[in-house]
Coordinates of C-alpha atoms in Angstrom, one line a residue:
X1 CA 26.8 18.2 -29.0
X2 CA 25.8 15.0 -29.7
X3 CA 22.0 14.2 -29.9
X4 CA 22.3 10.7 -28.5
X5 CA 24.4 11.9 -24.9
X6 CA 22.2 14.9 -24.2
X7 CA 18.8 14.1 -26.6
X8 CA 18.5 10.6 -25.5
X9 CA 14.7 10.5 -26.7
X10 CA 12.3 11.4 -29.5
X11 CA 13.5 11.0 -33.0
X12 CA 16.9 9.6 -31.6
X13 CA 15.7 6.8 -29.9
X14 CA 14.0 5.9 -33.4
X15 CA 16.8 6.1 -36.1
X16 CA 19.5 3.8 -37.0
X17 CA 22.2 3.1 -34.8
X18 CA 24.2 0.4 -34.6
X19 CA 24.8 -2.0 -31.2
X20 CA 28.0 -0.3 -29.9
X21 CA 29.3 2.8 -30.9
X22 CA 31.9 5.7 -30.0
X23 CA 30.4 9.0 -29.1
X24 CA 32.8 12.3 -28.6
X25 CA 30.5 14.5 -26.1
X26 CA 30.5 18.4 -25.7
X27 CA 33.7 18.8 -24.1
X28 CA 35.6 16.0 -26.7
X29 CA 35.4 13.1 -24.4
X30 CA 34.7 9.7 -25.7
X31 CA 31.8 7.7 -24.7
X32 CA 30.8 3.7 -25.6
X33 CA 27.1 4.0 -26.2
X34 CA 25.6 0.4 -25.9
X35 CA 21.9 0.4 -27.5
X36 CA 20.8 -3.4 -27.4
X37 CA 18.8 -4.5 -24.7
X38 CA 20.7 -8.2 -24.1
X39 CA 24.0 -5.8 -24.2
X40 CA 23.1 -3.0 -21.7
X41 CA 21.6 -6.1 -19.3
X42 CA 24.8 -8.2 -19.6
X43 CA 26.9 -4.5 -18.6
X44 CA 24.3 -3.6 -15.6
X45 CA 24.5 -7.4 -14.4
X46 CA 27.9 -7.8 -14.3
X47 CA 29.9 -5.0 -12.1
X48 CA 32.8 -6.8 -11.9
X49 CA 33.9 -6.1 -15.5
X50 CA 31.5 -2.9 -15.5
X51 CA 31.8 -1.0 -12.3
X52 CA 29.5 1.7 -11.5
X53 CA 32.0 4.0 -10.1
X54 CA 31.3 6.8 -12.6
X55 CA 27.8 6.9 -12.3
X56 CA 27.5 10.0 -10.6
X57 CA 30.8 11.7 -12.3
X58 CA 29.5 15.5 -13.2
X59 CA 29.0 15.2 -17.2
X60 CA 30.7 18.7 -17.4
X61 CA 34.0 19.1 -15.1
X62 CA 33.0 21.1 -12.3
X63 CA 35.2 24.2 -12.3
X64 CA 37.6 25.6 -9.4
X65 CA 35.3 28.0 -8.3
X66 CA 32.0 26.2 -8.0
X67 CA 34.2 22.8 -6.2
X68 CA 35.2 25.8 -3.4
X69 CA 31.4 26.7 -2.9
X70 CA 30.8 22.8 -2.8
X71 CA 33.7 22.4 -0.1
X72 CA 32.7 25.5 1.7
X73 CA 29.4 23.2 2.6
X74 CA 31.5 20.2 3.0
X75 CA 29.7 18.4 0.1
X76 CA 31.1 15.0 -0.6
X77 CA 29.6 11.8 -2.5
X78 CA 31.3 9.0 -1.4
X79 CA 30.1 5.6 -2.6
X80 CA 27.0 4.8 -0.9
X81 CA 24.2 3.3 -3.6
X82 CA 24.5 4.0 -7.4
X83 CA 28.0 4.7 -7.4
X84 CA 29.2 1.9 -4.7
X85 CA 31.1 -0.8 -6.2
X86 CA 32.8 -1.7 -2.8
X87 CA 31.8 -4.2 -0.1
X88 CA 29.4 -1.9 1.8
X89 CA 26.7 -1.7 -1.0
X90 CA 24.8 -4.5 0.2
X91 CA 24.3 -3.5 3.3
X92 CA 23.5 0.2 2.7
X93 CA 21.1 -0.8 -0.2
X94 CA 19.6 -3.6 2.5
X95 CA 19.0 -0.7 4.8
X96 CA 17.3 1.2 2.3
X97 CA 15.5 -1.2 0.8
X98 CA 13.8 -2.2 4.0
X99 CA 12.7 1.4 4.3
X100 CA 11.2 0.9 1.0
X101 CA 9.8 -2.6 1.4
X102 CA 6.8 -3.8 -0.6
X103 CA 4.3 -3.9 2.3
X104 CA 5.3 -0.5 3.7
X105 CA 4.7 0.5 0.2
X106 CA 1.8 -0.9 0.2
X107 CA 0.2 0.9 3.5
X108 CA 0.9 4.2 1.5
X109 CA -1.6 3.5 -1.2
X110 CA -5.0 4.4 0.2
X111 CA -3.5 7.8 1.3
X112 CA -2.0 8.8 -1.6
X113 CA -5.3 7.7 -3.6
X114 CA -7.2 9.8 -1.4
X115 CA -4.6 12.7 -2.1
X116 CA -4.6 12.1 -5.6
X117 CA -8.4 11.8 -5.7
X118 CA -8.8 14.9 -4.2
X119 CA -6.6 16.8 -6.7
X120 CA -8.3 15.1 -9.5
X121 CA -11.4 16.6 -8.4
X122 CA -10.4 20.1 -8.2
X123 CA -8.3 20.2 -11.4
X124 CA -11.4 18.3 -13.2
X125 CA -13.6 21.4 -11.9
X126 CA -11.2 24.0 -13.0
X127 CA -11.0 22.5 -16.6
X128 CA -15.2 22.2 -16.8
X129 CA -15.0 26.2 -16.6
X130 CA -12.4 26.4 -19.6
X131 CA -9.6 27.2 -17.7
X132 CA -6.4 25.4 -18.3
X133 CA -4.6 23.3 -15.7
X134 CA -0.5 22.1 -15.4
X135 CA -0.6 18.5 -14.6
X136 CA 3.1 18.7 -13.8
X137 CA 2.7 21.5 -11.2
X138 CA -0.6 20.9 -9.7
X139 CA -0.7 17.1 -9.8
X140 CA 2.4 15.1 -10.4
X141 CA 5.7 17.5 -9.3
X142 CA 5.3 16.8 -5.4
X143 CA 3.8 13.3 -5.2
X144 CA 6.5 11.3 -4.9
X145 CA 8.0 13.4 -2.3
X146 CA 5.4 13.5 0.2
X147 CA 5.0 9.6 -0.1
X148 CA 9.1 9.2 0.1
X149 CA 8.8 11.5 3.5
X150 CA 6.5 9.3 4.9
X151 CA 8.5 6.0 3.9
X152 CA 11.7 7.3 5.2
X153 CA 10.9 10.0 7.4
X154 CA 12.7 12.8 5.6
X155 CA 14.0 16.1 6.8
X156 CA 10.8 18.5 7.6
X157 CA 12.0 20.9 4.6
X158 CA 9.6 23.0 2.1
X159 CA 8.6 20.8 -0.3
X160 CA 9.4 23.6 -3.1
X161 CA 13.3 23.5 -1.9
X162 CA 13.6 20.0 -1.9
X163 CA 12.1 19.6 -5.6
X164 CA 14.6 23.2 -6.5
X165 CA 17.8 20.8 -4.5
X166 CA 16.9 17.9 -6.3
X167 CA 16.4 19.5 -9.8
X168 CA 19.9 21.6 -9.7
X169 CA 21.5 18.4 -8.2
X170 CA 20.3 16.4 -11.8
X171 CA 21.6 19.4 -13.9
X172 CA 25.1 20.1 -11.9
X173 CA 26.1 16.2 -12.5
X174 CA 24.4 15.5 -15.7
X175 CA 23.9 18.5 -17.9
X176 CA 26.4 20.2 -20.2
X177 CA 27.0 23.6 -18.6
X178 CA 28.7 26.8 -18.6
X179 CA 30.8 27.8 -15.6
X180 CA 28.2 30.8 -14.6
X181 CA 25.6 28.0 -14.2
X182 CA 27.8 25.4 -12.6
X183 CA 28.4 28.3 -9.5
X184 CA 24.7 28.8 -9.3
X185 CA 23.9 25.3 -9.2
X186 CA 26.8 24.5 -7.0
X187 CA 25.5 27.1 -4.1
X188 CA 22.2 25.8 -4.7
X189 CA 23.4 22.3 -4.0
X190 CA 25.5 23.2 -1.5
X191 CA 23.3 25.1 0.8
X192 CA 20.8 22.0 0.8
X193 CA 23.5 19.6 1.5
X194 CA 24.1 21.7 4.9
X195 CA 20.7 20.7 5.7
X196 CA 20.9 17.4 4.9
X197 CA 24.2 16.8 6.9
X198 CA 22.3 18.4 10.3
X199 CA 19.8 15.9 9.4
X200 CA 22.0 13.0 9.0
X201 CA 23.5 13.5 12.3
X202 CA 20.4 14.0 14.0
X203 CA 17.1 12.4 12.1
X204 CA 15.2 9.3 12.9
X205 CA 14.1 7.2 10.3
X206 CA 16.0 5.6 7.6
X207 CA 19.2 8.4 8.7
X208 CA 18.9 6.7 12.2
X209 CA 18.9 3.2 10.9
X210 CA 22.0 3.9 9.0
X211 CA 23.9 5.9 11.8
X212 CA 23.0 2.7 14.0
X213 CA 24.9 0.2 11.5
X214 CA 28.0 2.2 12.0
X215 CA 27.8 4.1 8.7
X216 CA 29.7 7.4 8.4
X217 CA 27.8 11.2 8.3
X218 CA 29.0 11.1 4.9
X219 CA 27.5 7.9 4.3
X220 CA 24.0 8.7 5.3
X221 CA 24.1 12.0 3.8
X222 CA 25.2 10.4 0.5
X223 CA 22.4 7.8 0.7
X224 CA 19.7 10.7 1.3
X225 CA 21.4 13.2 -1.4
X226 CA 20.7 10.2 -3.8
X227 CA 17.0 9.3 -2.4
X228 CA 16.0 12.6 -2.8
X229 CA 17.1 13.4 -6.1
X230 CA 16.5 9.8 -7.9
X231 CA 14.0 8.5 -5.3
X232 CA 11.3 11.2 -6.1
X233 CA 12.4 13.5 -9.0
X234 CA 12.2 10.6 -11.4
X235 CA 9.0 9.5 -10.6
X236 CA 7.3 12.6 -10.9
X237 CA 8.9 13.2 -14.1
X238 CA 7.5 9.9 -15.2
X239 CA 4.3 10.8 -14.1
X240 CA 4.5 13.7 -15.8
X241 CA 5.6 12.1 -19.1
X242 CA 3.4 9.1 -18.8
X243 CA 0.1 11.4 -18.6
X244 CA 1.3 13.5 -21.9
X245 CA 1.5 10.2 -23.7
X246 CA -1.8 9.1 -22.6
X247 CA -3.4 12.2 -24.1
X248 CA -2.2 11.0 -27.7
X249 CA -4.0 6.9 -26.6
X250 CA -7.5 7.3 -26.8
X251 CA -7.6 3.8 -27.3
X252 CA -5.8 3.2 -24.3
X253 CA -8.0 5.4 -22.1
X254 CA -10.9 3.9 -23.4
X255 CA -9.9 0.2 -22.4
X256 CA -9.1 1.6 -19.1
X257 CA -12.4 2.8 -18.8
X258 CA -13.8 -0.1 -19.9
X259 CA -11.4 -2.5 -17.7
X260 CA -10.0 -4.1 -20.7
X261 CA -6.8 -3.0 -20.2
X262 CA -5.0 -3.3 -16.9
X263 CA -3.6 0.0 -15.2
X264 CA -0.5 -2.1 -14.1
X265 CA -0.1 -2.8 -17.6
X266 CA -0.4 1.1 -18.9
X267 CA 2.6 1.8 -16.3
X268 CA 4.8 -0.9 -17.6
X269 CA 4.6 -0.1 -21.1
X270 CA 4.7 4.0 -19.8
X271 CA 8.1 2.9 -18.6
X272 CA 9.2 1.1 -21.7
X273 CA 8.2 4.2 -23.7
X274 CA 8.8 7.0 -21.9
X275 CA 11.6 6.4 -19.1
X276 CA 12.4 9.6 -16.9
X277 CA 16.3 7.7 -16.9
X278 CA 16.9 7.7 -21.0
X279 CA 20.8 6.3 -19.9
X280 CA 22.9 5.4 -17.1
X281 CA 27.3 5.1 -17.0
X282 CA 29.5 2.4 -16.0
X283 CA 33.3 2.1 -16.7
X284 CA 34.9 -1.1 -17.9
X285 CA 37.2 -2.3 -14.9
X286 CA 39.1 -4.5 -17.6
X287 CA 40.0 -4.9 -20.9
X288 CA 37.0 -6.8 -22.8
X289 CA 34.2 -6.8 -25.3
X290 CA 31.1 -5.6 -26.0
X291 CA 28.9 -7.2 -28.9
X292 CA 32.2 -7.8 -30.6
X293 CA 33.6 -4.2 -30.0
X294 CA 36.9 -4.3 -27.7
X295 CA 36.5 -2.1 -25.2
X296 CA 39.7 -0.9 -22.9
X297 CA 39.8 -0.8 -19.2
X298 CA 39.3 2.7 -18.1
X299 CA 36.3 3.3 -20.9
X300 CA 33.2 5.2 -20.2
X301 CA 30.2 3.5 -21.4
X302 CA 26.7 4.8 -21.5
X303 CA 23.7 2.5 -21.6
X304 CA 21.1 3.9 -23.7
X305 CA 18.2 2.4 -21.8
X306 CA 15.2 4.1 -23.6
X307 CA 16.8 2.4 -26.9
X308 CA 16.7 -1.0 -25.1
X309 CA 13.2 -0.8 -24.4
X310 CA 12.6 -0.3 -28.0
X311 CA 14.8 -3.3 -29.2
X312 CA 12.6 -5.2 -31.9
X313 CA 14.2 -8.2 -30.7
X314 CA 12.5 -7.8 -27.3
X315 CA 8.7 -7.7 -28.6
X316 CA 6.7 -7.4 -31.8
X317 CA 5.8 -3.6 -31.6
X318 CA 8.5 -1.8 -30.1
X319 CA 7.6 1.7 -31.2
X320 CA 3.8 1.4 -30.5
X321 CA 1.9 1.9 -27.0
X322 CA 0.8 -1.7 -26.4
X323 CA -0.3 -2.2 -22.7
X324 CA 0.2 -6.2 -22.1
X325 CA 2.2 -7.1 -25.5
X326 CA 4.5 -9.7 -24.7
X327 CA 8.1 -8.5 -23.8
X328 CA 6.6 -5.0 -22.2
X329 CA 7.8 -5.7 -18.8
X330 CA 11.4 -6.6 -20.2
X331 CA 12.2 -3.1 -20.1
X332 CA 15.4 -1.8 -18.1
X333 CA 13.6 1.5 -16.7
X334 CA 14.9 0.7 -13.6
X335 CA 18.0 -1.4 -14.5
X336 CA 19.3 -4.6 -13.8
X337 CA 21.4 -6.4 -11.3
X338 CA 22.6 -5.3 -8.2
X339 CA 22.2 -1.7 -8.6
X340 CA 18.6 -2.0 -9.7
X341 CA 16.8 1.1 -8.7
X342 CA 15.5 -0.3 -5.1
X343 CA 12.6 2.1 -5.6
X344 CA 10.9 0.2 -8.5
X345 CA 7.8 -1.0 -6.5
X346 CA 7.1 2.6 -5.2
X347 CA 7.6 4.2 -8.2
X348 CA 5.0 1.5 -9.9
X349 CA 2.4 2.1 -6.9
X350 CA 2.5 5.7 -7.3
X351 CA 2.3 5.9 -11.5
X352 CA -0.6 3.1 -11.0
X353 CA -2.6 5.3 -8.8
X354 CA -2.4 8.5 -11.0
X355 CA -3.2 6.5 -13.9
X356 CA -6.2 4.8 -12.5
X357 CA -7.5 8.4 -11.0
X358 CA -6.3 10.9 -13.3
X359 CA -6.5 9.2 -16.9
X360 CA -10.3 10.4 -16.9
X361 CA -9.1 13.7 -17.1
X362 CA -7.3 13.4 -20.0
X363 CA -10.6 12.6 -22.0
X364 CA -11.1 15.8 -24.6
X365 CA -8.6 17.7 -23.7
X366 CA -6.4 20.1 -25.6
X367 CA -2.2 20.1 -24.9
X368 CA -1.3 23.8 -24.6
X369 CA 1.9 23.4 -23.5
X370 CA 3.5 19.7 -24.0
X371 CA 6.5 19.0 -21.4
X372 CA 9.5 20.2 -22.3
X373 CA 12.7 18.5 -21.3
X374 CA 16.3 20.2 -21.3
X375 CA 19.6 18.6 -22.3
X376 CA 20.7 16.2 -20.1
X377 CA 22.6 13.2 -20.5
X378 CA 20.3 10.5 -18.1
X379 CA 17.3 12.5 -16.8
X380 CA 14.6 14.1 -19.1
X381 CA 13.0 17.0 -16.5
X382 CA 9.9 17.9 -18.1
X383 CA 9.3 21.5 -16.4
X384 CA 5.2 22.0 -17.6
X385 CA 2.4 20.2 -18.9
X386 CA -0.4 22.6 -19.4
X387 CA -4.1 21.2 -20.9
X388 CA -7.3 22.8 -21.4
X389 CA -10.8 20.9 -22.1
X390 CA -12.0 21.2 -25.5

């Protein structure tokens, strides 16, 4: 198993790598891995040469038995957002972007601040009596989903069921798996896909706007599917990873307390050094070159976003957490170009609220269980983050 394709963080980010390298994955498929910021930005901003068509392809080919399960639930992922290079993309993206408009996002901030403040007070009381708390499960896990539901009027499904579905989808499409696990995941993803299909046909909010624009039921379901996965799960992952990082950055926490360090700068440096999405894929549409390397049409290309954030040509201290340093905001955690993350403003707002309200919790704590991330091409997926005072 390649350490870069399935362990795109940790030591692999810091070690020596060429600008462009061919890496063979767990099933013998070669991929061109691109590591430099400038090359990745070119890759993402040129959708004619480097198409997004393979963005949602399963890393481990799905076996017939699992495909039958998905087909039984009428599961389909037509080109909608991340994997859409067709003429329909700008309109679909525009409808989703309007639902996540910065003014609508800003309107959610007071509600979210109040919710986080109440949770932090409860967690502080637990820590004060010497009990451990899980900052993933008890603070970060469901916050982005609750905000997203208010913005786009998502189906009224139990939070736990949506989170389980989202994580199952991230594993099914982006992890190295055996057939038994694929079958189990296909069952879970397919079952929730049925719920989405009903909502796509009858729901209000974003679903209704997509229907009114004349988009097919499959497109409406596909847009909702991607939002439920990328629009909230990645942010809860980032919140967990950033809080964990801040436990080891006492100087940054002191700067936040004194006001010498801005919350927004902490968020950007966190996105640069602890991105929840470590890679993204493209496929070469034509014969071309990248960094002097010949790239044949049809080549799978892996953009190593986490590595790009540590490019020494980008900033002076690429491996240090220095909020506000020159170049910090040039990270590619949200991608670039016409497929740049449509929820970037939402993720930033949520992270800013959590940093402002929860950073004081981290003073004097000991990490009992750091976040653990399973093998995955693209997503980090931390499962817990347990701390105790003293």
